Coordinates of C-alpha atoms in Angstrom, one line a residue:
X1 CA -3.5 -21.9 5.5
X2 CA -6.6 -20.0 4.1
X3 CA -5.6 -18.2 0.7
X4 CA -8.0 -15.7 -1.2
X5 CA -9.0 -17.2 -3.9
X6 CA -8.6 -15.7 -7.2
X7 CA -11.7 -14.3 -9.5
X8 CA -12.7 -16.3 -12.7
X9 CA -11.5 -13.8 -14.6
X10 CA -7.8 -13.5 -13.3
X11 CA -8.1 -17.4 -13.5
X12 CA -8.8 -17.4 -16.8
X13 CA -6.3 -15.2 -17.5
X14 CA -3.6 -17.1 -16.6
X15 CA -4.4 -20.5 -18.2
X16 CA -5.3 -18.2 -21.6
X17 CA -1.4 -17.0 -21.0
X18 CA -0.4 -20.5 -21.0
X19 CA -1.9 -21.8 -23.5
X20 CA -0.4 -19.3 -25.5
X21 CA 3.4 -20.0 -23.9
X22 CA 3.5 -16.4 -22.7
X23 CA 4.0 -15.7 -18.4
X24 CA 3.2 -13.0 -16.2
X25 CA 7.4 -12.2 -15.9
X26 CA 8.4 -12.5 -19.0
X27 CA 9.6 -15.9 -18.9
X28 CA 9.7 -18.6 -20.8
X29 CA 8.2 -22.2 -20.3
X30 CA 11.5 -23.9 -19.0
X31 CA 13.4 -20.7 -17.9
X32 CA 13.9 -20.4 -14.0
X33 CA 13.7 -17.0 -12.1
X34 CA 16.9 -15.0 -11.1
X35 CA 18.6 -16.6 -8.1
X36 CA 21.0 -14.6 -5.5
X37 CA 23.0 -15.9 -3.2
X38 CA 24.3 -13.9 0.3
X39 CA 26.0 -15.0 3.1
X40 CA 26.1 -13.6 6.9
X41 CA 29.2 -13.0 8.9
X42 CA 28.6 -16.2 10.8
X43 CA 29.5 -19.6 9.2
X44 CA 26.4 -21.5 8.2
X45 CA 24.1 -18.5 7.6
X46 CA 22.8 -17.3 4.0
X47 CA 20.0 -16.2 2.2
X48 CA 18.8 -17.2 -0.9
X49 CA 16.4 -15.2 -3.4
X50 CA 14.5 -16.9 -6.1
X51 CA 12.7 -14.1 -7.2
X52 CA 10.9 -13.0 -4.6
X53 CA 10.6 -16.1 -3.0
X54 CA 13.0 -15.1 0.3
X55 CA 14.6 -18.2 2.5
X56 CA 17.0 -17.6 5.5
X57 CA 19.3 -20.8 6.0
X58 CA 20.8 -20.6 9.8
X59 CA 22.8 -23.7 10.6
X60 CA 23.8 -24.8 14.4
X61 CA 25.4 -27.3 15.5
X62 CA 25.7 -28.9 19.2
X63 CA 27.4 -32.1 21.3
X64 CA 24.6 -34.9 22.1
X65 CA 24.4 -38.6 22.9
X66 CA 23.7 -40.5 19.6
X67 CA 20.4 -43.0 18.5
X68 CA 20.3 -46.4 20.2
X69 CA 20.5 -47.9 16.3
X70 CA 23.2 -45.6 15.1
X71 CA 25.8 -45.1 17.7
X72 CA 28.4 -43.8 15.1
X73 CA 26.2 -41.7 12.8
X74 CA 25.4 -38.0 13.8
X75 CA 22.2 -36.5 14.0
X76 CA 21.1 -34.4 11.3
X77 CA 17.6 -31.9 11.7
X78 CA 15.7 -29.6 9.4
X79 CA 13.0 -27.6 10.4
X80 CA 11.3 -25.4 8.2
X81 CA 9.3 -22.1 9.0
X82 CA 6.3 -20.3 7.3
X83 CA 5.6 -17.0 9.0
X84 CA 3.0 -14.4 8.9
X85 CA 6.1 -12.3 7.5
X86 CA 6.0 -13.7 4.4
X87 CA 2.4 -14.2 3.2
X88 CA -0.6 -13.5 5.4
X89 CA -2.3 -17.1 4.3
X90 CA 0.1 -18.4 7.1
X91 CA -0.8 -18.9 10.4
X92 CA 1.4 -19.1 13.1
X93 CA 2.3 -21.9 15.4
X94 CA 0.4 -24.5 13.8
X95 CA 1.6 -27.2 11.6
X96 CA -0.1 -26.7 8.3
X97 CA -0.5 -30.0 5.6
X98 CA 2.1 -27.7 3.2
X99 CA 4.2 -27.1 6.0
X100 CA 4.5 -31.1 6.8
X101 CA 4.7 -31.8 3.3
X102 CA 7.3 -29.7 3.1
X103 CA 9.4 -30.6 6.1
X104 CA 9.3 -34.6 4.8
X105 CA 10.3 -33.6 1.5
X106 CA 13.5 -31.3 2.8
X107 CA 14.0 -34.5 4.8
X108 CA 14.1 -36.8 1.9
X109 CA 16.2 -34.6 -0.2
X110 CA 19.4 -34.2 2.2
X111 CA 19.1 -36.7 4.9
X112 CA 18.1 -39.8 3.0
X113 CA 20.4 -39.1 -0.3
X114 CA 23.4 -39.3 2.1
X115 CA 24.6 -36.1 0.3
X116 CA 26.1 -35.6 3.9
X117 CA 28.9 -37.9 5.9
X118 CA 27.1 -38.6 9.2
X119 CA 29.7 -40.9 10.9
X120 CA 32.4 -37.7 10.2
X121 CA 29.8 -35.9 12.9
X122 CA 30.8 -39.3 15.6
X123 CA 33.5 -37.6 18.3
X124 CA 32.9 -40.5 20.9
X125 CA 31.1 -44.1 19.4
X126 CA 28.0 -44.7 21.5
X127 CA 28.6 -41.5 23.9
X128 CA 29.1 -38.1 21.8
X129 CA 28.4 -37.2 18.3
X130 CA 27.3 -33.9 16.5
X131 CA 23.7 -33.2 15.9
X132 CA 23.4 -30.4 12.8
X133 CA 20.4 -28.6 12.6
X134 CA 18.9 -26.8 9.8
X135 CA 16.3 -23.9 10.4
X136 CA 15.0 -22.4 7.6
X137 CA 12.8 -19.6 7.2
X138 CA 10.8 -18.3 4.5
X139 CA 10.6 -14.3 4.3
X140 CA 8.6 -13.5 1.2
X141 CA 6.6 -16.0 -0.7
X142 CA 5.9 -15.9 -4.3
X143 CA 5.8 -19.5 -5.1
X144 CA 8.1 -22.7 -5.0
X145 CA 9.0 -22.8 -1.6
X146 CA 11.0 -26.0 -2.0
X147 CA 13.3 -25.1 -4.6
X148 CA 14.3 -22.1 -2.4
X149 CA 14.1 -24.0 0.6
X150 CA 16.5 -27.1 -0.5
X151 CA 19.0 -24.5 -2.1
X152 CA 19.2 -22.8 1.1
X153 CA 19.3 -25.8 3.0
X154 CA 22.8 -27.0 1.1
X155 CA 24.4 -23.6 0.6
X156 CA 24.2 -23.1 4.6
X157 CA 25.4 -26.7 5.3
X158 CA 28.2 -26.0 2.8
X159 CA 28.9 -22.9 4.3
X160 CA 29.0 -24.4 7.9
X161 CA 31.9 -24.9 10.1
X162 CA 31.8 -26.7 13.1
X163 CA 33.9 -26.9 16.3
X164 CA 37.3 -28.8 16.1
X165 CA 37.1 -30.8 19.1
X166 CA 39.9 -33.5 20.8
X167 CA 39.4 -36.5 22.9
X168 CA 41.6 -37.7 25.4
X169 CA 40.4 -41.2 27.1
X170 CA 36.8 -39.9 28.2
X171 CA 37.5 -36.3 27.6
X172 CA 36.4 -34.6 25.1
X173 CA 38.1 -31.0 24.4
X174 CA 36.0 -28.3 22.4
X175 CA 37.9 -25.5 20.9
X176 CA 37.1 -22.2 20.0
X177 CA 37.5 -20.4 16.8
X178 CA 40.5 -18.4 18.0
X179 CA 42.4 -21.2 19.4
X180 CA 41.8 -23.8 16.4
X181 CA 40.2 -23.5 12.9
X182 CA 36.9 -24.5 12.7
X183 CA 35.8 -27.8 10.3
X184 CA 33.8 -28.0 7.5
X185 CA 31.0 -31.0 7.1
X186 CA 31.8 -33.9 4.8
X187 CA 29.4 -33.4 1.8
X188 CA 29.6 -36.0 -0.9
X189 CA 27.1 -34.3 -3.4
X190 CA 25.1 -31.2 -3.4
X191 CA 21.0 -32.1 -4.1
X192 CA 19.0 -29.5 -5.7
X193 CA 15.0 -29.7 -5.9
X194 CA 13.7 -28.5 -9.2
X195 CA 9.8 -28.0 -9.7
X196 CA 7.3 -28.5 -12.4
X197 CA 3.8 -27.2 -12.5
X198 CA 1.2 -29.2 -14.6
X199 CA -1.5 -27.2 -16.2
X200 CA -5.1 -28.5 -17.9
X201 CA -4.5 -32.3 -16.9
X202 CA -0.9 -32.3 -17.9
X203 CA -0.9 -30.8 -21.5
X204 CA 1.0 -27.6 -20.5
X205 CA 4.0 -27.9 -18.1
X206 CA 6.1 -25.1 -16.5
X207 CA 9.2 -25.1 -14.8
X208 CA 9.7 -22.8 -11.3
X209 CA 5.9 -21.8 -11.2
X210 CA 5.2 -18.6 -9.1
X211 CA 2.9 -18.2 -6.5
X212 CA 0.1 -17.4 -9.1
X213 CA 0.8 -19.8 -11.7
X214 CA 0.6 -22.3 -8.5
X215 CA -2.7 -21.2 -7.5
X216 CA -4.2 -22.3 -11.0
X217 CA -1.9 -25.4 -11.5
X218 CA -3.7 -28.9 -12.1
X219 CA -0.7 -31.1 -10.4
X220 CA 3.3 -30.5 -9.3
X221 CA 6.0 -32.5 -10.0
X222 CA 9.3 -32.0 -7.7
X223 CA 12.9 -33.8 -8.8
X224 CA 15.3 -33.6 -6.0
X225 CA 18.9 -34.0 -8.7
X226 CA 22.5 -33.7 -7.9
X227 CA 24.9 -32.7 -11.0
X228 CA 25.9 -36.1 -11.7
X229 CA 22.3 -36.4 -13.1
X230 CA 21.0 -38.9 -9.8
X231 CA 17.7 -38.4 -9.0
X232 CA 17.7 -38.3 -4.9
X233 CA 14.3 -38.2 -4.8
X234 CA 11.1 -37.3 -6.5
X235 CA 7.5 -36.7 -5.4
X236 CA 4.1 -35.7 -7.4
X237 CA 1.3 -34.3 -6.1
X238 CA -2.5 -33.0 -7.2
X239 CA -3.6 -36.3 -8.5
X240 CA -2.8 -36.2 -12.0
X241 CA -1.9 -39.1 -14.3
X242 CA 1.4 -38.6 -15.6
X243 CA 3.0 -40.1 -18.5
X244 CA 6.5 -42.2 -18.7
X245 CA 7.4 -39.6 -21.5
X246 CA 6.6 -36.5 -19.1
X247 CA 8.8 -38.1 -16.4
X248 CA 11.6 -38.5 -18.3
X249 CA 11.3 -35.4 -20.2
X250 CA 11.1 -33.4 -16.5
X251 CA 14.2 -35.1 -15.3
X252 CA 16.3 -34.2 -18.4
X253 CA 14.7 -30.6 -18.2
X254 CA 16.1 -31.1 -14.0
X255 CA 19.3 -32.0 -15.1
X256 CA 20.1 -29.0 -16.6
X257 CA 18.8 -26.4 -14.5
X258 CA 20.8 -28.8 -10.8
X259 CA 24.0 -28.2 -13.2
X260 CA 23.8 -24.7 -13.7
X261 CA 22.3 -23.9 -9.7
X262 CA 25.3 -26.2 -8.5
X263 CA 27.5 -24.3 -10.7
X264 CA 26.5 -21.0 -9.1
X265 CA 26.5 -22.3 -5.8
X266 CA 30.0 -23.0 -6.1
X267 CA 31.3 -19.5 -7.5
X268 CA 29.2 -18.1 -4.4
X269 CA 31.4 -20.3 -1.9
X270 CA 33.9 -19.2 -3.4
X271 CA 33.9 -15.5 -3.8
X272 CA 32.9 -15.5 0.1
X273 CA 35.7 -18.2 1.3
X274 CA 38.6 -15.3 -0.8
X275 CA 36.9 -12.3 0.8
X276 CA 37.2 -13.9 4.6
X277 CA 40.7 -15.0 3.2
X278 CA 42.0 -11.7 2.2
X279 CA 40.4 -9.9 5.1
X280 CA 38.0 -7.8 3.3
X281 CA 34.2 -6.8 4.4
X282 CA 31.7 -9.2 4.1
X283 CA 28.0 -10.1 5.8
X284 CA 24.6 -9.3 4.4
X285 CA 24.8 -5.4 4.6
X286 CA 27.8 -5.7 2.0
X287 CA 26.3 -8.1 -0.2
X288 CA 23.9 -5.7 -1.1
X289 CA 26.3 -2.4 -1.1
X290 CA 25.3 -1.5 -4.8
X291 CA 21.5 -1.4 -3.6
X292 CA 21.6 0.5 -0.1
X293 CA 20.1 4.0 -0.4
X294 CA 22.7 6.8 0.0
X295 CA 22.9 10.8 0.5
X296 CA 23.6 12.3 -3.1
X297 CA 26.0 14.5 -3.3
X298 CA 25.2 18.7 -2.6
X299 CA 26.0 20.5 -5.9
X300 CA 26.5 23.8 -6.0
X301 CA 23.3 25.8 -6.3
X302 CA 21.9 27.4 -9.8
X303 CA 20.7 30.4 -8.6
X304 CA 23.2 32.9 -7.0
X305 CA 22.2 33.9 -3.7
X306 CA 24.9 36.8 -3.7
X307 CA 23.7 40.7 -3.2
X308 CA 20.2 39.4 -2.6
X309 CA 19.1 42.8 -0.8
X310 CA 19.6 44.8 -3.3
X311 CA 18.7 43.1 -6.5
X312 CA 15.4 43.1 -4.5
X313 CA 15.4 47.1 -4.2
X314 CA 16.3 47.5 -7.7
X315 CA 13.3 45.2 -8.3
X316 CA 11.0 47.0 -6.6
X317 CA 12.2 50.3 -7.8
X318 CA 11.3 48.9 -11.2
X319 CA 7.8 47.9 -10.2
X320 CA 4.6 49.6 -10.7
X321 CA 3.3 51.8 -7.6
X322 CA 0.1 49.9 -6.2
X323 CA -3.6 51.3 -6.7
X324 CA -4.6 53.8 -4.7
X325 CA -6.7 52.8 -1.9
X326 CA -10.5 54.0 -1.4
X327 CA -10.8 55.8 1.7
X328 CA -14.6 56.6 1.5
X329 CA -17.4 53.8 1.8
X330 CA -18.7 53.1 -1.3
X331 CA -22.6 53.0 -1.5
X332 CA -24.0 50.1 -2.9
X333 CA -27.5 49.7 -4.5
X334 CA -30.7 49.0 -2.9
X335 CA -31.1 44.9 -1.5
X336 CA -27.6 44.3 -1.6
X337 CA -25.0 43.4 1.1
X338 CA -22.2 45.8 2.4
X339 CA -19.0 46.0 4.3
X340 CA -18.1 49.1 6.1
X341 CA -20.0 52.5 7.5
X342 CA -22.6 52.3 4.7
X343 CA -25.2 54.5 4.5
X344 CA -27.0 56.9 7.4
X345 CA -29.7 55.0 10.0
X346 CA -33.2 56.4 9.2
X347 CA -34.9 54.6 11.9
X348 CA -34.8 57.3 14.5
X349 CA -36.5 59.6 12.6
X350 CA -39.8 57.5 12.3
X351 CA -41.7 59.0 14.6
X352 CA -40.7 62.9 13.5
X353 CA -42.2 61.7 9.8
X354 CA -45.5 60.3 11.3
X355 CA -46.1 63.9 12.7
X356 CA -45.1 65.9 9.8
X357 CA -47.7 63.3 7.3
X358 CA -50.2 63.9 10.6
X359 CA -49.9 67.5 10.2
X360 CA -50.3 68.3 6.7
X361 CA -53.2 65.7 6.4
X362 CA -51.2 63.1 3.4
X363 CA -50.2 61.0 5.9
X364 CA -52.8 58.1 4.5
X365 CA -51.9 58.7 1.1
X366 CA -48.1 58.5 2.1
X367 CA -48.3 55.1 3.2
X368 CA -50.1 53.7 0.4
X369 CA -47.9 55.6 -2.4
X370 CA -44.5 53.7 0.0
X371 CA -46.7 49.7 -0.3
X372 CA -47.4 50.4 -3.6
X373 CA -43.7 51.6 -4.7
X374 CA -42.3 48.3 -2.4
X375 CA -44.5 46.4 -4.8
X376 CA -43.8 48.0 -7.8
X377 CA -39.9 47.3 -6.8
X378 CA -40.5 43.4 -6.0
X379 CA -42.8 42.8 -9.4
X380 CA -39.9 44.2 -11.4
X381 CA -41.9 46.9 -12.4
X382 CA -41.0 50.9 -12.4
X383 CA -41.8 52.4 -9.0
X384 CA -45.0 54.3 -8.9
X385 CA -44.2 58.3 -9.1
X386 CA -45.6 60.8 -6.4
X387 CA -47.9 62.6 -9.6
X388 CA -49.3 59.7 -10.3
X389 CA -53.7 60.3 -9.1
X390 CA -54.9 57.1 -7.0
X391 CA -58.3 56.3 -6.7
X392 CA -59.2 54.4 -3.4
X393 CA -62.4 52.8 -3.4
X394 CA -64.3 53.0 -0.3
X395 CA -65.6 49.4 -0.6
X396 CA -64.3 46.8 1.8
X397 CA -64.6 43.8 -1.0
X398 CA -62.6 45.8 -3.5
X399 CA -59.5 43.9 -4.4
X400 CA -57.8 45.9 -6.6
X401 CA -55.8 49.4 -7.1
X402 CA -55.8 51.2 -9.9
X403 CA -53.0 53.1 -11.4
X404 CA -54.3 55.4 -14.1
X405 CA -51.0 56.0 -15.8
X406 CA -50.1 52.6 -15.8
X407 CA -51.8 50.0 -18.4
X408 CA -50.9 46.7 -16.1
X409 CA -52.5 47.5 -12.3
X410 CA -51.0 45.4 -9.8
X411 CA -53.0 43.4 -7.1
X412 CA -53.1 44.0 -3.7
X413 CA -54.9 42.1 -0.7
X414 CA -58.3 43.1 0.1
X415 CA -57.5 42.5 4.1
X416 CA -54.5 45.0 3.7
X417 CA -56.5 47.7 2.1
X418 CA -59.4 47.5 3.9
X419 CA -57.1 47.7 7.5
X420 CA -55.2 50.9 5.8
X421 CA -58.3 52.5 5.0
X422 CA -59.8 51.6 8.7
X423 CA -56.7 53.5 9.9
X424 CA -56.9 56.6 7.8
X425 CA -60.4 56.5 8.8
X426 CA -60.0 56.4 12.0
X427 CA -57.2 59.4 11.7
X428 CA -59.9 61.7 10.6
X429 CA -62.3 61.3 12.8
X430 CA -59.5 61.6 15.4
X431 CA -58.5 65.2 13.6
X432 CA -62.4 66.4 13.5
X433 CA -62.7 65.7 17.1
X434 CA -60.2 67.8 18.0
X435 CA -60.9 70.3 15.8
X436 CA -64.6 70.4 17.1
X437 CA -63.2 70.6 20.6
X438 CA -61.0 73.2 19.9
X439 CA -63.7 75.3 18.3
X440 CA -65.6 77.9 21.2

């Protein structure tokens, strides 16, 4: 069994909490958790909630040849489970140390105390005698397993009926439940286990510790105590040095709580043996009638749902007509994104420009005035006007344009200028060759 271990901090929490007599529930130091009692449609089955602690008592019963030593006593078994189901920690199919422990102290509690007649289980001496098993299983842990456990264990054993059976010579006769009542066991006393959890060496004590309280608990003291106040057994564990004063204040403590569990036992017995009696519905699906989830009932609706059609015209009559929709594109500005026809494509009529600027002989001047308004328009400046006189230098390490009517020049690369003027250069000379050819 490998538990996660809890952080310093939750650990100190919970001694701090007892120190101070205060729980994580609510409880107080010698109060014991809510415990429930159900019982299956079968004889012998129940289930027992202390807490959350969960434990499902199923009690069977069968014909077997008796011990060598004991030829008139039945056989009685317990056998207790831990499954995954109810904490992770657990690991299947192996026989943990708490799960021995366990088992032996079950054992102790019911078998040895005699709380049951085992020579009432004898059909034939020497030949055939009952053997009653006990299987136990624990659905949800959250601490004291035993307490839960050994209530179980005696509610289902007090709930049990067995076979009635008849012998004739060497013949035994089993009956079944329709031709002849079935028996109950013989129980002389009912033996409840009540635990005690020692904290910081013994100087704090709490009764029914939880699983969390457990995991920080210095020692645990279990009484096993019928009503008549007789201790059946008892059993401490964790090392601790206990006190005669401690003992005997635990068992007085024990005495109490076995009277009032026994008490409640009893009424639960009870309440089941008149419903079977009177015929009503019983099992574990009707013990917990008042908690199962059910359909509510369909109310009718707040809003009428009548004439819906034509409050909806009249509420569209009343509404305001919707904006008118723009049917032309809109034109946004320069270097921003658009959706729709947008404006006209220029790019066809490239090449019908370049001939007009060759024509009229600005076509050099054109293409500087369009670099220097691009730049003007990426600087954040106002673009450079057609009126505006620019003075090219004919210099090829000239770096710089200047704009007369403008007091800040901008810069432009020397490489760009000096391959702009190479092409208007060569433009020229293109122009007066022709020209010269053309003359007679």
């Amino acid at each position: 069994m490998k538990e996660t271990p809890l952080s310093n901090c939750e650990r100190r929490f919970l001694l701090r909490a007892i120190e101070e007599k205060k729980r994580l529930d609510g409880r107080q130091t010698y109060d014991y958790r809510s415990l429930k009692i159900s019982f299956g449609t079968d004889y012998g089955c129940c289930m027992v909630e202390l807490g959350k602690t969960r434990v499902l008592g199923q009690v069977s019963c069968e014909l077997v040849s008796p011990k060598l030593n004991r030829a008139t006593e039945g056989i009685l078994f317990f056998n207790l489970e831990l499954s995954q189901m109810a904490a992770p920690a657990f690991e299947p199919g192996r026989q943990s140390d708490l799960l021995v422990k366990l088992n032996r102290l079950l054992e102790r509690c019911l078998r040895n105390s005699k709380c049951i007649d085992t020579e009432s289980l004898c059909v034939v001496a020497g030949e055939k005698v009952w053997q009653i098993r006990v299987d136990l299983h624990l659905l949800n842990h959250d601490g004291n397993i035993i307490d839960a456990a050994s209530i179980a264990a005696i509610v289902a054993l007090c709930h049990f009926r067995r076979p009635d059976v008849s012998v004739q010579g060497n013949e035994v006769t089993l009956y079944t439940p329709e031709e002849r009542e079935p028996v109950p066991l013989s129980i002389h006393h009912m033996p409840v286990c009540v635990s005690f959890g020692f904290f910081q060496q013994g100087t704090y004590l709490l009764v029914d510790p939880n699983e969390r309280e457990e995991r920080v608990m210095d020692g645990l003291l279990v009484i096993a105590m019928n009503k008549h106040r007789e201790i059946c057994t008892i059993q401490s564990s964790g090392g601790i040095m206990l006190l005669k004063d401690q003992v005997l204040r635990c068992s007085k403590i024990a005495g109490v709580k076995v009277a009032e569990i026994t008490e409640l036992i009893q009424k639960a017995l009870e309440n089941d043996r008149k419903v079977r009696k009177e015929g009503g519905k019983f099992g574990f699906a009707e013990s917990i009638a008042n908690q199962r989830i059910t359909a509510y009932k369909m109310e009718k609706a707040p809003v009428d749902t009548a004439h819906v059609e034509e409050k909806a015209e009249e509420i569209l009559a009343e509404a305001e007509p919707p904006s008118e929709v723009v049917s032309s594109p809109v034109l946004w500005t320069p270097g921003t994104a658009q959706i729709g026809e947008g404006a006209e494509n220029t790019w066809g009529d490239l090449e019908d420009s370049e001939k007009d600027e060759d024509e009229d002989g600005s076509g050099e001047e054109a293409a500087v005035l369009g670099i220097m308004k691009m730049d003007a328009e990426v600087d954040g400046a106002d673009p450079v006007s057609q009126d505006a006189p620019i003075v090219l230098s004919d210099s090829e390490e000239e770096e710089m344009i200047i704009l007369e009517p403008n007091k800040n020049p901008k810069k432009i690369r020397a490489q760009d200028i000096s391959a702009r003027q190479e092409e208007a250069a060569s433009k020229k000379a293109a122009k007066r060759r022709k020209k010269k050819r053309a003359a007679p």
